[in-house]
Short mmCIF file of C-alpha atoms and ligand atoms in Angstrom, two decimals:
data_model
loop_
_atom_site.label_atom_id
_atom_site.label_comp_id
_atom_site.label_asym_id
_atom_site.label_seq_id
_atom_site.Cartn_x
_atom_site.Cartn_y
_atom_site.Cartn_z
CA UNK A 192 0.00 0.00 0.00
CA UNK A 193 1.61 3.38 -0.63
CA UNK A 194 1.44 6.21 1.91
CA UNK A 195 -1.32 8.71 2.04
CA UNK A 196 -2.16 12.11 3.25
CA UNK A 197 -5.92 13.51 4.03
CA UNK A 198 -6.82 17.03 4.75
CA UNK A 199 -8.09 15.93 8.47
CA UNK A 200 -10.83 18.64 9.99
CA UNK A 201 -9.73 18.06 14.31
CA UNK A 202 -12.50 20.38 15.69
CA UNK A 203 -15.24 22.33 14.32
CA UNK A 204 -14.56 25.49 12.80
CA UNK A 205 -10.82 24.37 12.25
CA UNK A 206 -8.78 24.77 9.66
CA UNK A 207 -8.20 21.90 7.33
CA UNK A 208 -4.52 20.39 8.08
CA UNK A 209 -2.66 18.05 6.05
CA UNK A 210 -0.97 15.17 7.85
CA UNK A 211 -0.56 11.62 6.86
CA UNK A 212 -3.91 9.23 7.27
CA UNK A 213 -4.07 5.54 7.05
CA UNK A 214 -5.26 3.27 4.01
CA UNK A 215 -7.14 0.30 3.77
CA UNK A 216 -7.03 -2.62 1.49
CA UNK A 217 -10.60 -2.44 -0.53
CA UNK A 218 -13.49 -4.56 0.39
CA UNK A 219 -14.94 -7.02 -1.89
CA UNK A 220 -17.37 -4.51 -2.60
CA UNK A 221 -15.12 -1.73 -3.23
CA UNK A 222 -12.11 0.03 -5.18
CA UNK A 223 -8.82 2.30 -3.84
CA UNK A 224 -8.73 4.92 -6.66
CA UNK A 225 -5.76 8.02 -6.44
CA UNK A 226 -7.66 11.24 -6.50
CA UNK A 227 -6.68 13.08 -9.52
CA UNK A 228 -9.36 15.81 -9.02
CA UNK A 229 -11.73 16.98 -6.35
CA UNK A 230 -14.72 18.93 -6.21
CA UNK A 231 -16.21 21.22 -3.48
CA UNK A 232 -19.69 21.29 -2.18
CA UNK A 233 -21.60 23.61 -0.10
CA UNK A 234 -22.00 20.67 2.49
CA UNK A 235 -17.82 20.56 2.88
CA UNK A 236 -17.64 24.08 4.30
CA UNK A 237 -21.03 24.16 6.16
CA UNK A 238 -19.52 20.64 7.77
CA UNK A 239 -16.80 22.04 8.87
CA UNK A 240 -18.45 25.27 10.23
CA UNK A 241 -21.00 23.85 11.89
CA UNK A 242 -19.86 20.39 12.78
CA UNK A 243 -21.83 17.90 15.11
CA UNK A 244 -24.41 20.91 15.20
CA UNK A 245 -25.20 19.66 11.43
CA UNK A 246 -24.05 16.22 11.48
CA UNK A 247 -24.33 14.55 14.73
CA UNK A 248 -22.35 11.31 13.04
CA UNK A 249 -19.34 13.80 12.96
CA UNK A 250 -16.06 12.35 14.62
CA UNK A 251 -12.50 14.39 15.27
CA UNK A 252 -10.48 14.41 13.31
CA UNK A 253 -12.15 13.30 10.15
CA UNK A 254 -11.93 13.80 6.44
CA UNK A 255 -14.62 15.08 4.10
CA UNK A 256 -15.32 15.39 0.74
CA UNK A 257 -17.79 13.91 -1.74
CA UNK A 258 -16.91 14.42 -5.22
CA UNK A 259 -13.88 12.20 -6.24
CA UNK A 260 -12.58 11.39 -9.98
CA UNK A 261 -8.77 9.32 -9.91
CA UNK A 262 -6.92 5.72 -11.37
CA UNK A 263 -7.96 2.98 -9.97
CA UNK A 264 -5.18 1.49 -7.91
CA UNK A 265 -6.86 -1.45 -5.94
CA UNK A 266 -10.15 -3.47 -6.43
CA UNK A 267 -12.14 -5.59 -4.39
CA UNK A 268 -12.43 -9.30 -4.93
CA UNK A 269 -16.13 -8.89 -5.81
CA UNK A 270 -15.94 -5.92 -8.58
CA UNK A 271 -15.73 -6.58 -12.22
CA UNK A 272 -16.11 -3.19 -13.49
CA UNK A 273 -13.38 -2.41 -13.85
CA UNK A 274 -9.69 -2.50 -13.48
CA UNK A 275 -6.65 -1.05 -11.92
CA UNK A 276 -5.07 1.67 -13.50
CA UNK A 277 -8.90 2.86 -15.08
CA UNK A 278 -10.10 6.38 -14.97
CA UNK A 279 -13.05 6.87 -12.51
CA UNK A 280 -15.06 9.04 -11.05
CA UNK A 281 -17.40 8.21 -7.84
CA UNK A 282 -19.60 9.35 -4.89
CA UNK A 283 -17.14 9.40 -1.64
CA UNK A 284 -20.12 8.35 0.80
CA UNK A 285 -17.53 8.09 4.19
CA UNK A 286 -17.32 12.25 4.27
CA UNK A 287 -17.67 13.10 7.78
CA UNK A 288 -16.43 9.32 8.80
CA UNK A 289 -12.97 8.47 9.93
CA UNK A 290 -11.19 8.97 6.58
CA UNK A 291 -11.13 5.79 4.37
CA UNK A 292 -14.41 6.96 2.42
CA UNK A 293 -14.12 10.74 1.99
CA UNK A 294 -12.68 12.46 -0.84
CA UNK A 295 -10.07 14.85 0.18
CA UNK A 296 -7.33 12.96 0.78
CA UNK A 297 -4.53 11.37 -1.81
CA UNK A 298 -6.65 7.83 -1.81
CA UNK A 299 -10.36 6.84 -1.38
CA UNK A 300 -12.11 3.68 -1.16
CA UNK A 301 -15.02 4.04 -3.34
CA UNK A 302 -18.21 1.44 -3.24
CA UNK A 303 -19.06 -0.63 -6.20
CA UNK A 304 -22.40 0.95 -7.13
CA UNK A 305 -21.43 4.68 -6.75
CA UNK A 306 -18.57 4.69 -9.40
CA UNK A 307 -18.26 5.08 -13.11
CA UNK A 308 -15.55 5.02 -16.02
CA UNK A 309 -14.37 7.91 -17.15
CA UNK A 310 -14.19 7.93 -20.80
CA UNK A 311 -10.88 9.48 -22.24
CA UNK A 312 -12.50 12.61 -23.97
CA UNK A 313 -13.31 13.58 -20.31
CA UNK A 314 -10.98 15.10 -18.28
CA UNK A 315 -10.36 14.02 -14.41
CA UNK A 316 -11.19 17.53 -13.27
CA UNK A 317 -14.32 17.94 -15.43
CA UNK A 318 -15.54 14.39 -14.07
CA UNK A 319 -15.73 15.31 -10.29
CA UNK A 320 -18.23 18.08 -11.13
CA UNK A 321 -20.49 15.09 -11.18
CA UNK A 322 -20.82 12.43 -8.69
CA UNK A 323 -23.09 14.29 -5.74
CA UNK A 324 -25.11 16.41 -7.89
CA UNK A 325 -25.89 13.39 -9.39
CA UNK A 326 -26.45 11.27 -6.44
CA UNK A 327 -28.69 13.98 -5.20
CA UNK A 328 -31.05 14.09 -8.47
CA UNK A 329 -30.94 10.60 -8.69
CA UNK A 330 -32.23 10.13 -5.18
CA UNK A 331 -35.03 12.95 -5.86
CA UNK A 332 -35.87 11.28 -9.14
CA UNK A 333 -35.70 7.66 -9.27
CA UNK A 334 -36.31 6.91 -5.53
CA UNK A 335 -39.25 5.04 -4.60
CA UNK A 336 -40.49 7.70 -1.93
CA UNK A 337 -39.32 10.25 -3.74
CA UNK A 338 -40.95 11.10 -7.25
CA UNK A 339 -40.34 7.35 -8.64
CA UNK A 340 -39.68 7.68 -12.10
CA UNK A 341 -38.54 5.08 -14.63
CA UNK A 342 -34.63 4.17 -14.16
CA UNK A 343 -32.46 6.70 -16.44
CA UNK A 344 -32.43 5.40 -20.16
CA UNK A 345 -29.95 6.38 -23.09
CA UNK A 346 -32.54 5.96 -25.35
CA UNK A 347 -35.31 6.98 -22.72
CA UNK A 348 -38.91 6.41 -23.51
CA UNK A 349 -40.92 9.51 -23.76
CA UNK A 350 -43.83 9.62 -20.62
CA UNK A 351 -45.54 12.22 -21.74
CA UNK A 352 -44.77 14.27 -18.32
CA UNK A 353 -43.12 17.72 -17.46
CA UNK A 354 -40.50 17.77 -14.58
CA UNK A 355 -40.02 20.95 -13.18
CA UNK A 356 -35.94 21.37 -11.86
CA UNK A 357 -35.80 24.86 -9.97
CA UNK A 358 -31.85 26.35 -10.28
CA UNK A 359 -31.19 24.45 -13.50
CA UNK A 360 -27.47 25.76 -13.59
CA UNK A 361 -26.60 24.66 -9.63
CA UNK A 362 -24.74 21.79 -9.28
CA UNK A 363 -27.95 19.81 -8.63
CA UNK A 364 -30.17 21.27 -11.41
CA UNK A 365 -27.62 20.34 -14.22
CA UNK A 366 -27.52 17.03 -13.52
CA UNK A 367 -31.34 17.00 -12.58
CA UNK A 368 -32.01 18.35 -15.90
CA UNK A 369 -30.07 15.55 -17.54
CA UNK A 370 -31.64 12.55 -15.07
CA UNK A 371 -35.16 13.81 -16.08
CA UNK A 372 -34.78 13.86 -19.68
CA UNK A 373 -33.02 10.23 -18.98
CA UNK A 374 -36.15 9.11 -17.72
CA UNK A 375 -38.27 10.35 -20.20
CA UNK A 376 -39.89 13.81 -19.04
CA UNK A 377 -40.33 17.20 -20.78
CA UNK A 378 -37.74 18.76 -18.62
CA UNK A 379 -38.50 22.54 -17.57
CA UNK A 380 -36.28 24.81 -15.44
CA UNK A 381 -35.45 28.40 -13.68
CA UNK A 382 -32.71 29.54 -13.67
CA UNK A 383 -30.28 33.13 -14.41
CA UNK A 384 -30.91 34.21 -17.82
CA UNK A 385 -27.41 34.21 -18.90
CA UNK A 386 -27.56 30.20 -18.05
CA UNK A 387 -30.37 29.99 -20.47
CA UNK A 388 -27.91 28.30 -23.34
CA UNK A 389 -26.24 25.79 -20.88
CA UNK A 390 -29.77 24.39 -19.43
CA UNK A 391 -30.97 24.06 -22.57
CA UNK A 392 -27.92 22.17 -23.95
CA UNK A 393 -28.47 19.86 -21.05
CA UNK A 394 -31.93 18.98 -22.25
CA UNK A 395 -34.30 21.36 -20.68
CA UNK A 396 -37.01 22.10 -23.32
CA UNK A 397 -38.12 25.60 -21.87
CA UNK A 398 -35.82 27.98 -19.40
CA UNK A 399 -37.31 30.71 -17.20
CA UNK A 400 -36.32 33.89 -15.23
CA UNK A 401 -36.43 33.37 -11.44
CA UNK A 402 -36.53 36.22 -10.48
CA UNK A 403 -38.75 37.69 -12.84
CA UNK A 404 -41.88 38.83 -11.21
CA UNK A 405 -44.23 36.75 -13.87
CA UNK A 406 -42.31 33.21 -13.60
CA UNK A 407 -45.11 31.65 -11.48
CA UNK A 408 -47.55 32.54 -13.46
CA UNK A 409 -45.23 32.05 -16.98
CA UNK A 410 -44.49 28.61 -15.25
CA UNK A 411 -48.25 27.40 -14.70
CA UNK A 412 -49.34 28.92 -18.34
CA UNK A 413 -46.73 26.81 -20.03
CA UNK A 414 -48.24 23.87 -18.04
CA UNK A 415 -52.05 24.69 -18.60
CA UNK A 416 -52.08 21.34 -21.30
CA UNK A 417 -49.63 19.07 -19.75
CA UNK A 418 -49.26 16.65 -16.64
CA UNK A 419 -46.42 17.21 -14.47
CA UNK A 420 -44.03 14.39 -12.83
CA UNK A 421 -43.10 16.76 -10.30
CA UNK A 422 -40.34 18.66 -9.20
CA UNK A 423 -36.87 19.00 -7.99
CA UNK A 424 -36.03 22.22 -5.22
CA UNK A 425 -32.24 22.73 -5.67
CA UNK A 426 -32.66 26.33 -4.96
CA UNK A 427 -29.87 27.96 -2.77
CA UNK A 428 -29.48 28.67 0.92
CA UNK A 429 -26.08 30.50 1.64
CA UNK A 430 -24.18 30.95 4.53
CA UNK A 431 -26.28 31.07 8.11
CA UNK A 432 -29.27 30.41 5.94
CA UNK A 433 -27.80 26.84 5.41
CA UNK A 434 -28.76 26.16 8.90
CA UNK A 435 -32.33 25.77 8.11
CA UNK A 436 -31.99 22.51 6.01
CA UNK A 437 -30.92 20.47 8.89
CA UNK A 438 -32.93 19.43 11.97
CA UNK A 439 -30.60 21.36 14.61
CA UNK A 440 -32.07 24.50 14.29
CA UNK A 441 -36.14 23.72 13.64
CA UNK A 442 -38.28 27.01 14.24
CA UNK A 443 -40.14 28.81 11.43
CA UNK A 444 -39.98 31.72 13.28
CA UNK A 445 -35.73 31.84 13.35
CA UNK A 446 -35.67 30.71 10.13
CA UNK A 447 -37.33 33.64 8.64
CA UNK A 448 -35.18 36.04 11.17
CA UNK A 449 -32.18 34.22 9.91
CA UNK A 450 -32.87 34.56 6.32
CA UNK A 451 -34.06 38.28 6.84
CA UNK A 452 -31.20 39.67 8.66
CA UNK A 453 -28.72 36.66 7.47
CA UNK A 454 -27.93 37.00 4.01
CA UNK A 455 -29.57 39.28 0.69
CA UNK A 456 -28.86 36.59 -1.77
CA UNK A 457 -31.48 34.11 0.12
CA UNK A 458 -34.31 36.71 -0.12
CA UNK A 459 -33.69 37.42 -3.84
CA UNK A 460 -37.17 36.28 -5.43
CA UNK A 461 -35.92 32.89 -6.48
CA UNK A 462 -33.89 31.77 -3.77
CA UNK A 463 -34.42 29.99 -0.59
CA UNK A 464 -37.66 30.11 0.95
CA UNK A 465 -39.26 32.55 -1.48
CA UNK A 466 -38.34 29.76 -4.60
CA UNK A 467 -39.56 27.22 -1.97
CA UNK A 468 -42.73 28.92 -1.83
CA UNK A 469 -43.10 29.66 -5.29
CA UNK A 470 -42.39 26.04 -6.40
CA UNK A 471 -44.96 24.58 -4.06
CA UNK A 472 -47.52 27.29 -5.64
CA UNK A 473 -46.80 25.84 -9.30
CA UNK A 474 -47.11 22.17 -8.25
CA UNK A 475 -49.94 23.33 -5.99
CA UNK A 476 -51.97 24.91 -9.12
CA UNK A 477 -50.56 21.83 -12.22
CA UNK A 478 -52.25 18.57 -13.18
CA UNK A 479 -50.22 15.56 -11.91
CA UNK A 480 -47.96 14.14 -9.51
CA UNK A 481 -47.99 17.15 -6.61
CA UNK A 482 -44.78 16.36 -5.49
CA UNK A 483 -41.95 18.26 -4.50
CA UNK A 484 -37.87 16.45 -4.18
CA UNK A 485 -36.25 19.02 -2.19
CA UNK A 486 -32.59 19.64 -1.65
CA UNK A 487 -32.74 21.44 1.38
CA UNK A 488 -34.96 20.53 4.32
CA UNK A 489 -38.11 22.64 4.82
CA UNK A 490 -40.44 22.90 7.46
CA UNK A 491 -42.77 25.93 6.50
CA UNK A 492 -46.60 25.47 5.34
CA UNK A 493 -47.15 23.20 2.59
CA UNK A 494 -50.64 23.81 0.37
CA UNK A 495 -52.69 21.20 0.56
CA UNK A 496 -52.92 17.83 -1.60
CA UNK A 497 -48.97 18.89 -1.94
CA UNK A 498 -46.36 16.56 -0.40
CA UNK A 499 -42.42 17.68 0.00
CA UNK A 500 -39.73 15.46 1.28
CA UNK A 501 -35.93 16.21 1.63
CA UNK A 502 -33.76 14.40 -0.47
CA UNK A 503 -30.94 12.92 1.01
CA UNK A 504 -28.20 12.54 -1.38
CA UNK A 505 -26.28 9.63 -0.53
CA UNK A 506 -29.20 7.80 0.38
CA UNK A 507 -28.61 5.74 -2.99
CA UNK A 508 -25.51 4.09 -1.48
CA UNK A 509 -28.37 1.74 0.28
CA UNK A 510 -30.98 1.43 -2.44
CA UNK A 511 -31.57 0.18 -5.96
CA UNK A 512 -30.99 3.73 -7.41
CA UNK A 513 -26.97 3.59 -6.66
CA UNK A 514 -26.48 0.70 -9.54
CA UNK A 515 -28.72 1.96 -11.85
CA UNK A 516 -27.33 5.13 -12.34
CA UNK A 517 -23.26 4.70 -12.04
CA UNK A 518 -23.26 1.22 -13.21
CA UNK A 519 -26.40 0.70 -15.68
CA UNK A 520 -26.52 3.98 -17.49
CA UNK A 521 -24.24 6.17 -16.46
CA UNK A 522 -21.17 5.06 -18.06
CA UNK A 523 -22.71 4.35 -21.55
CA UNK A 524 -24.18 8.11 -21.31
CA UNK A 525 -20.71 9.78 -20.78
CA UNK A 526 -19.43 7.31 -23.45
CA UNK A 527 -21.78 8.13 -26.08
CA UNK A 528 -21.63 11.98 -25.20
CA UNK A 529 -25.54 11.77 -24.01
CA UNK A 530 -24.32 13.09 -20.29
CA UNK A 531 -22.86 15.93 -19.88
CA UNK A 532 -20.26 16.90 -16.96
CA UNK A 533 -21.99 20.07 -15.87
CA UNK A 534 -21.31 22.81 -14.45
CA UNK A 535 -18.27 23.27 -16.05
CA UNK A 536 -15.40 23.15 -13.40
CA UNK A 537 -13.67 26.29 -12.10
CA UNK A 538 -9.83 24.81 -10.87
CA UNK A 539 -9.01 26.89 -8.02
CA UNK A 540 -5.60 25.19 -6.91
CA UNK A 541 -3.84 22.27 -6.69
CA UNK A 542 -2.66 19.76 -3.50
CA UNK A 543 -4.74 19.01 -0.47
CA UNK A 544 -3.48 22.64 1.11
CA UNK A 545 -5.91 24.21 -1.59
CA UNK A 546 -8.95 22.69 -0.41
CA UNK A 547 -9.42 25.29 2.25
CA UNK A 548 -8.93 27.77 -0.09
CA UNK A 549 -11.16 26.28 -2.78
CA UNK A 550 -13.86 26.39 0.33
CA UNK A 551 -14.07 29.84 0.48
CA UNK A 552 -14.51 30.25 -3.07
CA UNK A 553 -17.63 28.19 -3.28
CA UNK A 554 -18.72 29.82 -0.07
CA UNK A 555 -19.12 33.38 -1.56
CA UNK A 556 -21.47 31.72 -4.10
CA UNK A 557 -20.61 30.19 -7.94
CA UNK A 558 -23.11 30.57 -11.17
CA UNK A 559 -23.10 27.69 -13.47
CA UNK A 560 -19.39 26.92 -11.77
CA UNK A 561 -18.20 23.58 -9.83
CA UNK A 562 -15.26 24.75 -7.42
CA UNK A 563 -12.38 21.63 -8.25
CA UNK A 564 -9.19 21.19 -6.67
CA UNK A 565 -6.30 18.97 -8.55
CA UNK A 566 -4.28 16.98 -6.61
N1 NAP B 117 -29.92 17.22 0.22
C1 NAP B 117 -28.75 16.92 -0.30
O1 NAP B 117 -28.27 15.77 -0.21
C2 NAP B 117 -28.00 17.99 -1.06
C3 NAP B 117 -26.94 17.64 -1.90
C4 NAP B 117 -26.31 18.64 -2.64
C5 NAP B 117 -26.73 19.96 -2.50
N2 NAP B 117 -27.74 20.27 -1.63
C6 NAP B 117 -28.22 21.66 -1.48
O2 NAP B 117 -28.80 22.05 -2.73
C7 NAP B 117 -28.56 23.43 -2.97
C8 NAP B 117 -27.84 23.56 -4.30
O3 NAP B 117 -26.53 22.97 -4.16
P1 NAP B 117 -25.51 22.99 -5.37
O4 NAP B 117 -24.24 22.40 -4.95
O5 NAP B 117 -26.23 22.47 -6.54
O6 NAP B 117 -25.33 24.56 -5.48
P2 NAP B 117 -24.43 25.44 -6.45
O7 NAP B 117 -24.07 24.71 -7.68
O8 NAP B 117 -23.34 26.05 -5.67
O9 NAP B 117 -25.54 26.54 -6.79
C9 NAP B 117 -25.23 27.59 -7.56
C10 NAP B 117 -26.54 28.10 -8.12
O10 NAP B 117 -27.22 28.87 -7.16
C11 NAP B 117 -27.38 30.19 -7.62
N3 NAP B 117 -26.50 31.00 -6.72
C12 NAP B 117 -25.19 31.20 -6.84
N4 NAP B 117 -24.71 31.97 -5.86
C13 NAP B 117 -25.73 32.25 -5.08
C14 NAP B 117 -25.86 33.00 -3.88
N5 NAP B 117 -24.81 33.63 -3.32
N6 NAP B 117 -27.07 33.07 -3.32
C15 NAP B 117 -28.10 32.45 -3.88
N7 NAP B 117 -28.04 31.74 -5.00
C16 NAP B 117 -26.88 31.62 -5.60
C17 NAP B 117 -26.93 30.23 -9.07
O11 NAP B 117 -28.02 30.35 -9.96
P3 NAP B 117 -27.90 31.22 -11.33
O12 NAP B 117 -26.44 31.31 -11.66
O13 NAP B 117 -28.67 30.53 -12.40
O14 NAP B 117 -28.49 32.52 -10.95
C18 NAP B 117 -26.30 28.89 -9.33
O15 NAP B 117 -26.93 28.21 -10.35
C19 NAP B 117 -27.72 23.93 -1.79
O16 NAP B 117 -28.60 24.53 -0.85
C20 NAP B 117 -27.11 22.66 -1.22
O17 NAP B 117 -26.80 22.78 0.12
C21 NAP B 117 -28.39 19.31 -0.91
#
């Protein structure tokens, strides 16, 4: 086994350090890939700000880190995948765990049904944009109790239903976009107007101005003749006002003080709890399955005949969805150019002592941009 080095987090609201962290052999289940390329999430910096306070699980010191794309160095007695010295990409599920599982670190042990092949026209750092945007749409799209649709399909077949993605160009929304029109939905989506081009590119049939005062109503006229399949809340909480999708901190009441003395960006029209609210108006007021996948948790009114659930995005580690996305479809999409890696990755540094830095970046907010670290 060679030697490795993780970017450990000791306490909360420490900085990152670099020292050296042990390595396991794989599990039958499982591969040891070298991390070529990393990608940051808002979850990395609100874990380490926030701690046990967000994720009771958390142990000191511990390594996070979700998004992982490498060479496959090791693999388990039970995977036939694929072999050493392949290019992968995969969902780091151990973030927040001891270190073996996590992504920021030289080596990760990845499980069996939350990797993919890389094909060679895609580079390692555009590949890590993918794996938990991914995981998260999958969950909120193919999950059972979720919105349940068919598996993802390269040659999908057509069910006559609009999905509604809100934030098309977030990290979630562009590979929402992509998973709905895998599983054979008219895909619709808000998003900036100068994202317009991208979210169309990655399949969305219609685009719309969130915060334009008219995109409820432009939302519900485009849906007068059609049956929705639901809809997908990626929209984004910054800063404090990431508090509010996590159990710790439950009151309605705090989380509208929060969000009104907190942070502008979360009050803009189609952000946060005002998107919230307008997405649960649309789904309220279509034809169709009234149900809303949301990224974030929410705990405000919901109208009635609605339902909303939170969508937790490793949650397919444990469930059918894992395999059917990374090992049924997902690596014939990227081969045959019918998945896109999106958004397009902003490199911010390279070796584990940029990861702190490459935080900060993605905590003062990206458009159509995944924060990625080389190593
Ligand atoms: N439940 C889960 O398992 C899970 C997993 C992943 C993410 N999430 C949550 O889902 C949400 C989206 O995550 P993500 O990684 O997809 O986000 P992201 O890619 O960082 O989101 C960027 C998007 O949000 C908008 N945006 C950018 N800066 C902003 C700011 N300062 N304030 C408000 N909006 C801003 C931009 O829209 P335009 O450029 O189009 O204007 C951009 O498309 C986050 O709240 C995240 O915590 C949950």
């Amino acid at each position: 086994m060679p030697s490795n080095q993780a970017a450990w987090l000791t306490a909360k609201g420490a900085p990152l350090s670099i020292e050296p962290a042990p390595l396991l052999d794989p599990a039958p289940n499982q591969i040891l890939i070298k991390n070529h390329a990393v990608a940051i999430n808002p979850v990395d910096w609100a874990s380490q700000n926030m701690g046990q306070d967000l994720f009771p699980f958390l142990k000191f010191p511990c390594t996070l880190g979700l998004d992982a794309a490498g060479e496959v160095i090791a693999v388990g007695s039970a995977v036939t995948r694929v072999k050493v010295g392949d290019r992968v990409l995969g969902l780091a599920s151990g973030s927040g765990r001891g270190n073996q599982g996590a992504a920021f670190q030289e080596y990760t042990l990845l499980a069996d049904n939350l990797f993919s092949p890389i094909p060679d026209s895609i580079s390692f750092e555009e590949a890590s944009v993918i794996p938990l945007g991914l995981s998260t749409s999958a969950c909120a799209i193919f999950q059972k109790d979720l919105l349940a649709l068919p598996h993802p399909s390269v040659d999908p077949k057509p069910l006559g239903k609009t999905l509604l993605i809100w934030s098309g160009a977030s990290s979630v929304g562009c590979n929402a976009i992509q998973l709905g029109v895998a599983a054979g939905c008219d895909v619709i989506t808000t998003c900036s107007p100068k994202n317009y081009e991208l979210v169309r590119k990655l399949g969305a049939s219609q685009a719309f101005d969130y915060n334009s005062g008219t995109v409820v109503s432009d939302i519900l006229t485009y849906l007068e003749d059609k049956t929705i399949a639901g809809a997908v809340g990626s929209m984004f909480y910054t800063h404090y006002p990431y508090r509010i999708e996590f159990p710790s901190i439950k009151t309605w009441v705090l989380t509208k003080k929060i969000l009104t003395v907190g942070n502008v960006n979360a009050i803009r029209a189609g952000h946060g709890l005002n998107a919230t609210k307008m997405v649960l108006e649309i789904v309220s007021k279509a034809k169709g399955n009234k149900f809303v996948a949301m990224a974030m948790r929410y705990e405000g009114p919901v109208p009635d005949g609605v339902e909303s659930k939170f969508i937790l995005g490793s949650a397919l580690a444990d469930n059918e969805v894992g395999a059917a996305v990374y090992a049924d479809y997902l690596p014939q999409a990227l081969a045959e150019g019918k998945f896109i890696a999106a958004p397009e990755p902003l490199v911010v540094g390279k070796g584990l002592e940029s990861i702190q830095k490459a935080f900060e970046v993605q905590m003062k907010g990206v458009s159509a941009k995944k924060v990625v670290v080389l190593l």
